[in-house]
Coordinates of C-alpha atoms and ligand atoms in Angstrom, one line a residue:
M1003 CA -11.6 3.5 1.0
R1004 CA -9.1 3.5 2.9
L1005 CA -6.5 0.5 2.1
A1006 CA -3.0 0.2 3.2
L1007 CA -0.2 -2.9 1.9
A1008 CA 1.8 -3.8 5.2
G1009 CA 4.5 -6.7 5.3
K1010 CA 8.2 -7.8 6.0
G1011 CA 11.0 -6.2 2.9
G1012 CA 10.5 -7.4 -0.4
V1013 CA 7.2 -8.7 -0.3
G1014 CA 5.5 -6.6 -3.1
K1015 CA 4.2 -3.8 -0.6
T1016 CA 4.5 -1.3 -3.9
T1017 CA 4.0 -3.5 -7.0
L1018 CA 0.5 -4.7 -5.8
S1019 CA 0.3 -0.2 -4.7
A1020 CA 1.1 0.0 -8.1
T1021 CA -1.2 -2.4 -9.6
I1022 CA -4.1 -2.0 -7.3
A1023 CA -3.9 1.5 -7.6
R1024 CA -4.3 2.3 -11.8
L1025 CA -5.9 -1.2 -12.0
V1026 CA -8.4 0.8 -9.6
A1027 CA -9.0 4.0 -11.2
R1028 CA -9.2 2.1 -15.1
Q1029 CA -12.5 1.1 -13.7
G1030 CA -13.7 5.1 -12.9
L1031 CA -12.9 5.8 -8.6
P1032 CA -10.7 8.9 -8.8
V1033 CA -7.8 6.9 -6.4
V1034 CA -4.1 9.0 -4.0
A1035 CA -2.2 6.9 -3.2
I1036 CA 1.1 7.1 -0.5
D1037 CA 3.6 6.0 -1.1
A1038 CA 4.5 5.1 3.1
D1039 CA 7.8 4.6 3.0
S1040 CA 10.7 6.8 3.9
N1041 CA 13.2 4.9 0.9
P1042 CA 10.5 5.7 -1.9
N1043 CA 9.7 3.6 -5.2
L1044 CA 6.2 3.6 -6.0
A1045 CA 6.6 6.3 -7.8
A1046 CA 8.8 4.4 -11.0
A1047 CA 6.5 1.2 -10.0
L1048 CA 3.4 3.3 -11.0
G1049 CA 5.8 4.5 -13.9
I1050 CA 5.9 8.4 -12.7
D1051 CA 9.7 9.1 -14.2
S1052 CA 11.7 10.5 -11.1
G1053 CA 12.6 14.0 -12.9
S1054 CA 9.5 14.7 -12.9
V1055 CA 8.2 13.4 -9.8
A1056 CA 10.8 14.9 -7.5
A1057 CA 10.0 18.7 -8.8
R1058 CA 6.5 18.1 -6.3
G1059 CA 8.7 17.4 -4.2
F1060 CA 7.2 15.8 -0.9
L1061 CA 4.5 16.4 1.7
P1062 CA 5.7 18.6 3.9
S1063 CA 5.8 18.7 7.4
G1064 CA 4.1 22.5 8.5
L1065 CA 0.3 20.6 7.8
V1066 CA -0.5 19.6 10.8
S1067 CA -1.6 20.8 14.2
R1068 CA -1.5 18.0 17.3
K1069 CA -5.1 18.6 18.7
P1070 CA -6.3 15.9 21.4
H1071 CA -7.5 13.7 19.2
G1072 CA -4.1 13.1 17.3
P1073 CA -2.0 15.8 14.5
A1074 CA -4.9 17.4 11.9
L1075 CA -4.2 19.1 8.7
T1076 CA -4.8 23.0 8.7
E1077 CA -6.4 23.0 5.5
S1078 CA -8.3 21.2 3.3
V1079 CA -7.3 18.1 1.6
E1080 CA -8.6 19.0 -0.9
S1081 CA -6.1 22.4 -1.6
V1082 CA -3.3 19.8 0.3
L1083 CA -3.5 17.7 -2.9
D1084 CA -4.0 20.1 -5.0
A1085 CA -1.2 21.7 -4.2
H1086 CA 1.7 18.8 -3.5
A1087 CA -0.2 15.3 -5.5
F1088 CA 2.0 14.3 -8.5
D1089 CA -0.8 13.5 -11.6
G1090 CA 0.2 9.8 -12.5
P1091 CA -1.3 7.8 -14.9
D1092 CA -4.6 6.6 -15.3
G1093 CA -5.3 9.5 -13.8
V1094 CA -3.4 8.8 -10.0
R1095 CA -2.7 10.6 -7.4
L1096 CA 0.4 10.6 -6.0
L1097 CA 1.7 11.8 -2.4
R1098 CA 4.4 11.3 -1.1
M1099 CA 5.5 11.3 2.2
G1100 CA 8.1 13.6 4.6
Q1101 CA 12.0 12.3 3.5
P1102 CA 15.1 12.5 5.2
E1103 CA 17.1 14.9 3.6
H1104 CA 20.1 14.8 5.1
A1105 CA 22.3 11.9 7.7
D1106 CA 21.5 12.6 11.8
E1107 CA 18.3 14.2 10.8
G1108 CA 16.2 13.1 13.7
C1109 CA 13.4 11.1 13.8
L1110 CA 10.6 11.1 11.1
C1111 CA 8.2 11.7 13.4
S1112 CA 6.0 14.4 11.1
A1113 CA 6.8 13.4 8.3
H1114 CA 4.6 10.4 10.0
A1115 CA 2.0 13.1 11.4
T1116 CA 1.5 14.4 8.6
V1117 CA 0.4 11.0 6.8
S1118 CA -1.6 10.0 10.2
A1119 CA -3.8 13.8 9.2
V1120 CA -3.5 13.2 5.1
L1121 CA -5.0 9.2 5.6
A1122 CA -7.7 10.9 8.7
D1123 CA -9.3 13.4 6.1
L1124 CA -8.8 11.3 2.9
G1125 CA -11.7 9.4 4.6
R1126 CA -14.1 11.6 4.7
R1127 CA -14.5 11.5 0.4
D1128 CA -17.2 9.3 -0.8
G1129 CA -16.6 7.3 -3.4
A1130 CA -12.8 7.8 -4.0
L1131 CA -10.1 5.1 -2.8
T1132 CA -6.9 5.5 -0.8
L1133 CA -3.7 3.4 -1.0
M1134 CA -1.1 3.2 1.5
D1135 CA 2.0 1.6 0.4
L1136 CA 4.5 1.4 3.7
E1137 CA 7.6 0.1 4.8
A1138 CA 9.0 -2.9 5.2
S1139 CA 9.4 -2.0 9.8
P1140 CA 6.2 -2.1 12.1
E1141 CA 6.8 1.9 12.7
H1142 CA 3.1 3.1 10.6
L1143 CA 1.3 0.4 13.2
S1144 CA 3.2 1.7 16.4
R1145 CA 3.0 5.1 15.4
G1146 CA 0.1 5.3 14.4
T1147 CA 0.2 7.0 10.8
A1148 CA -2.0 4.0 9.2
R1149 CA -4.2 4.0 12.2
H1150 CA -6.7 5.2 9.6
A1151 CA -7.3 2.7 7.4
D1152 CA -9.9 1.1 6.4
V1153 CA -8.3 -1.7 5.2
L1154 CA -5.1 -3.3 5.7
V1155 CA -3.5 -6.0 4.0
L1156 CA -0.4 -8.0 5.5
V1157 CA 1.3 -9.0 1.8
T1158 CA 3.9 -12.2 2.8
E1159 CA 5.5 -14.9 0.5
P1160 CA 5.3 -18.7 1.7
Y1161 CA 8.1 -18.6 3.6
Y1162 CA 8.0 -18.3 7.6
R1163 CA 9.5 -15.2 8.9
S1164 CA 7.2 -13.0 6.1
L1165 CA 4.6 -15.3 7.9
E1166 CA 5.9 -14.3 12.2
T1167 CA 6.3 -10.4 10.2
V1168 CA 2.9 -10.5 9.4
R1169 CA 1.8 -12.6 12.8
R1170 CA 2.8 -8.9 14.4
L1171 CA 1.6 -6.7 12.7
A1172 CA -1.7 -8.2 13.0
I1173 CA -1.4 -8.0 16.5
L1174 CA -0.4 -4.5 16.4
A1175 CA -2.9 -3.7 13.9
D1176 CA -5.6 -5.0 16.5
E1177 CA -3.7 -2.7 19.4
L1178 CA -5.4 0.3 16.8
Q1179 CA -8.7 -1.4 16.1
I1180 CA -8.0 -1.6 12.5
P1181 CA -12.0 -2.3 10.8
T1182 CA -10.6 -5.3 8.7
V1183 CA -7.5 -6.6 8.3
T1184 CA -6.2 -9.4 6.1
V1185 CA -3.4 -11.8 4.3
L1186 CA -2.9 -11.8 0.8
A1187 CA 0.2 -14.6 -0.3
N1188 CA 2.4 -13.4 -3.4
K1189 CA 5.0 -15.0 -5.1
V1190 CA 3.3 -18.2 -4.7
R1191 CA 4.7 -21.3 -6.4
C1192 CA 2.8 -24.0 -5.9
E1193 CA 0.2 -25.1 -5.3
D1194 CA 2.1 -26.1 -1.3
D1195 CA 2.8 -22.7 -0.8
R1196 CA -0.6 -21.2 -1.0
D1197 CA -2.2 -23.7 1.5
A1198 CA 1.1 -22.6 4.1
V1199 CA -0.3 -19.5 3.5
V1200 CA -4.0 -20.4 4.8
E1201 CA -3.0 -22.6 7.2
F1202 CA -0.8 -20.3 9.0
C1203 CA -3.6 -18.1 9.5
E1204 CA -6.2 -20.6 10.3
R1205 CA -3.8 -21.2 13.2
H1206 CA -3.0 -17.6 14.0
D1207 CA -7.4 -16.8 13.6
L1208 CA -6.7 -14.5 10.8
A1209 CA -8.6 -13.1 7.6
F1210 CA -6.6 -15.2 3.9
A1211 CA -7.6 -12.7 1.1
G1212 CA -6.2 -14.5 -1.6
W1213 CA -2.9 -15.4 -3.4
V1214 CA -0.8 -13.9 -6.3
P1215 CA 1.9 -16.1 -7.6
W1216 CA 4.6 -15.9 -8.6
S1217 CA 6.0 -14.9 -12.2
D1218 CA 8.6 -13.9 -13.8
A1219 CA 7.1 -11.3 -15.6
V1220 CA 7.2 -9.0 -12.7
I1221 CA 11.2 -9.8 -12.3
D1222 CA 11.4 -8.6 -15.8
A1223 CA 9.1 -5.4 -16.5
D1224 CA 11.5 -3.7 -12.8
V1225 CA 14.8 -4.9 -14.9
R1226 CA 13.3 -2.3 -18.2
R1227 CA 11.4 0.1 -15.3
Q1228 CA 8.4 -0.6 -16.8
P1229 CA 4.6 -0.9 -14.1
L1230 CA 3.7 -4.3 -14.3
L1231 CA 0.1 -3.5 -15.9
D1232 CA 1.9 -1.8 -19.1
A1233 CA 4.4 -4.5 -19.1
D1234 CA 2.0 -7.8 -18.7
P1235 CA -1.7 -6.4 -18.6
D1236 CA -2.8 -9.8 -19.5
G1237 CA -0.8 -11.7 -17.5
A1238 CA -1.3 -14.2 -14.0
V1239 CA -0.3 -11.4 -11.9
V1240 CA -2.1 -8.9 -12.9
T1241 CA -5.5 -11.0 -13.4
A1242 CA -5.3 -11.8 -9.7
V1243 CA -5.4 -8.5 -8.5
H1244 CA -8.3 -8.1 -10.0
T1245 CA -9.7 -11.3 -8.5
L1246 CA -7.8 -9.1 -4.7
V1247 CA -10.1 -6.3 -5.4
E1248 CA -12.8 -7.6 -5.8
H1249 CA -12.5 -10.0 -2.9
L1250 CA -11.4 -6.3 -0.9
D1251 CA -15.0 -4.8 -1.8
V1252 CA -13.6 -1.9 -3.1
P1253 CA -16.4 0.3 -4.5
I1254 CA -15.5 0.6 -8.1
P1255 CA -18.7 2.5 -9.6
A1256 CA -21.4 0.7 -11.9
R1257 CA -20.5 1.0 -15.4
K1258 CA -22.5 3.6 -17.4
S1259 CA -24.3 1.4 -20.9
Ligands
ADP441 N1 4.3 -12.0 -7.7 C1 5.8 -11.4 -7.6 N2 6.8 -12.8 -8.8 C2 8.0 -11.9 -8.7 N3 8.5 -11.6 -8.8 C3 7.8 -10.3 -7.2 C4 6.4 -10.6 -7.5 N4 6.0 -9.5 -6.9 C5 6.4 -8.4 -6.4 N5 8.3 -9.0 -7.1 C6 9.3 -8.9 -6.8 O1 10.3 -8.4 -5.7 C7 10.2 -7.3 -5.4 C8 10.2 -6.7 -4.9 O2 8.9 -6.2 -4.8 P1 8.0 -5.1 -4.5 O3 6.7 -4.8 -4.2 O4 9.4 -3.3 -4.0 O5 8.3 -5.0 -3.0 P2 7.8 -4.3 -1.4 O6 7.9 -2.8 -1.7 O7 7.8 -5.1 -0.3 O8 9.5 -3.7 -0.9 C9 11.1 -6.3 -7.3 O9 12.2 -7.1 -8.0 C10 9.3 -7.5 -8.1 O10 9.2 -7.6 -9.2
MG442 MG1 8.4 -1.1 -1.2

């Protein structure tokens, strides 16, 4: 299953991606997390220190060739993982999209093509979760980078500009024919917040995946540079993410008794 999280900047994509990835990995599913933000910080949210992940580098662009149906990997996805994934907490394997190294460097076309090809091939692995943390722009959809996602979660805060971003992203996702597109409300402070997102979804014919409350514990964890799952494992946000994972039908293996 390939799950991508998109939405306006600051809505909580990275915090939620890291929490979903580690929760699911703890339940026994192999998880690959892709930081597809050109301003990357998924490593920190997972609990990987910046020095060790820097040594592993980014996904190089020489891994793909152009085929008529789009970019394709020139080697197996397993060898890409072995060479470029960082092994993080709970067994989550982290890949990071190529980054601009210098000012005035030009576009990120090849970095996007590489992520797209990796995502395509990761879909051929049964019984595994690939989770992609997207950047706060429509580029992953307008360029088609996220076309191989099975589920796109559009994360929103309960206010107009954030919801409008979701509406625009949903149109692009529809054009890419992503099979499941669903809206997740984050930083919900009261019933009215949640109801506003539900009403928006109904008005625009969008599926509603659920809601995650506002919690000061998330900010506190950020300030202490701790992953939320370590800082507040039994808190309201982690509990809500558990519920979300169930709602999304992530294929968690049955526990052996
Ligand atoms: N449920 C929440 N309650 C309170 N703060 C949150 C919540 N989710 C995320 N945050 C905070 O919002 C800010 C942006 O989160 P982040 O995950 O980096 O967003 P994005 O990746 O969408 O830009 C961070 O300071 C984070 O701690
Ligand atoms: Mg982010």
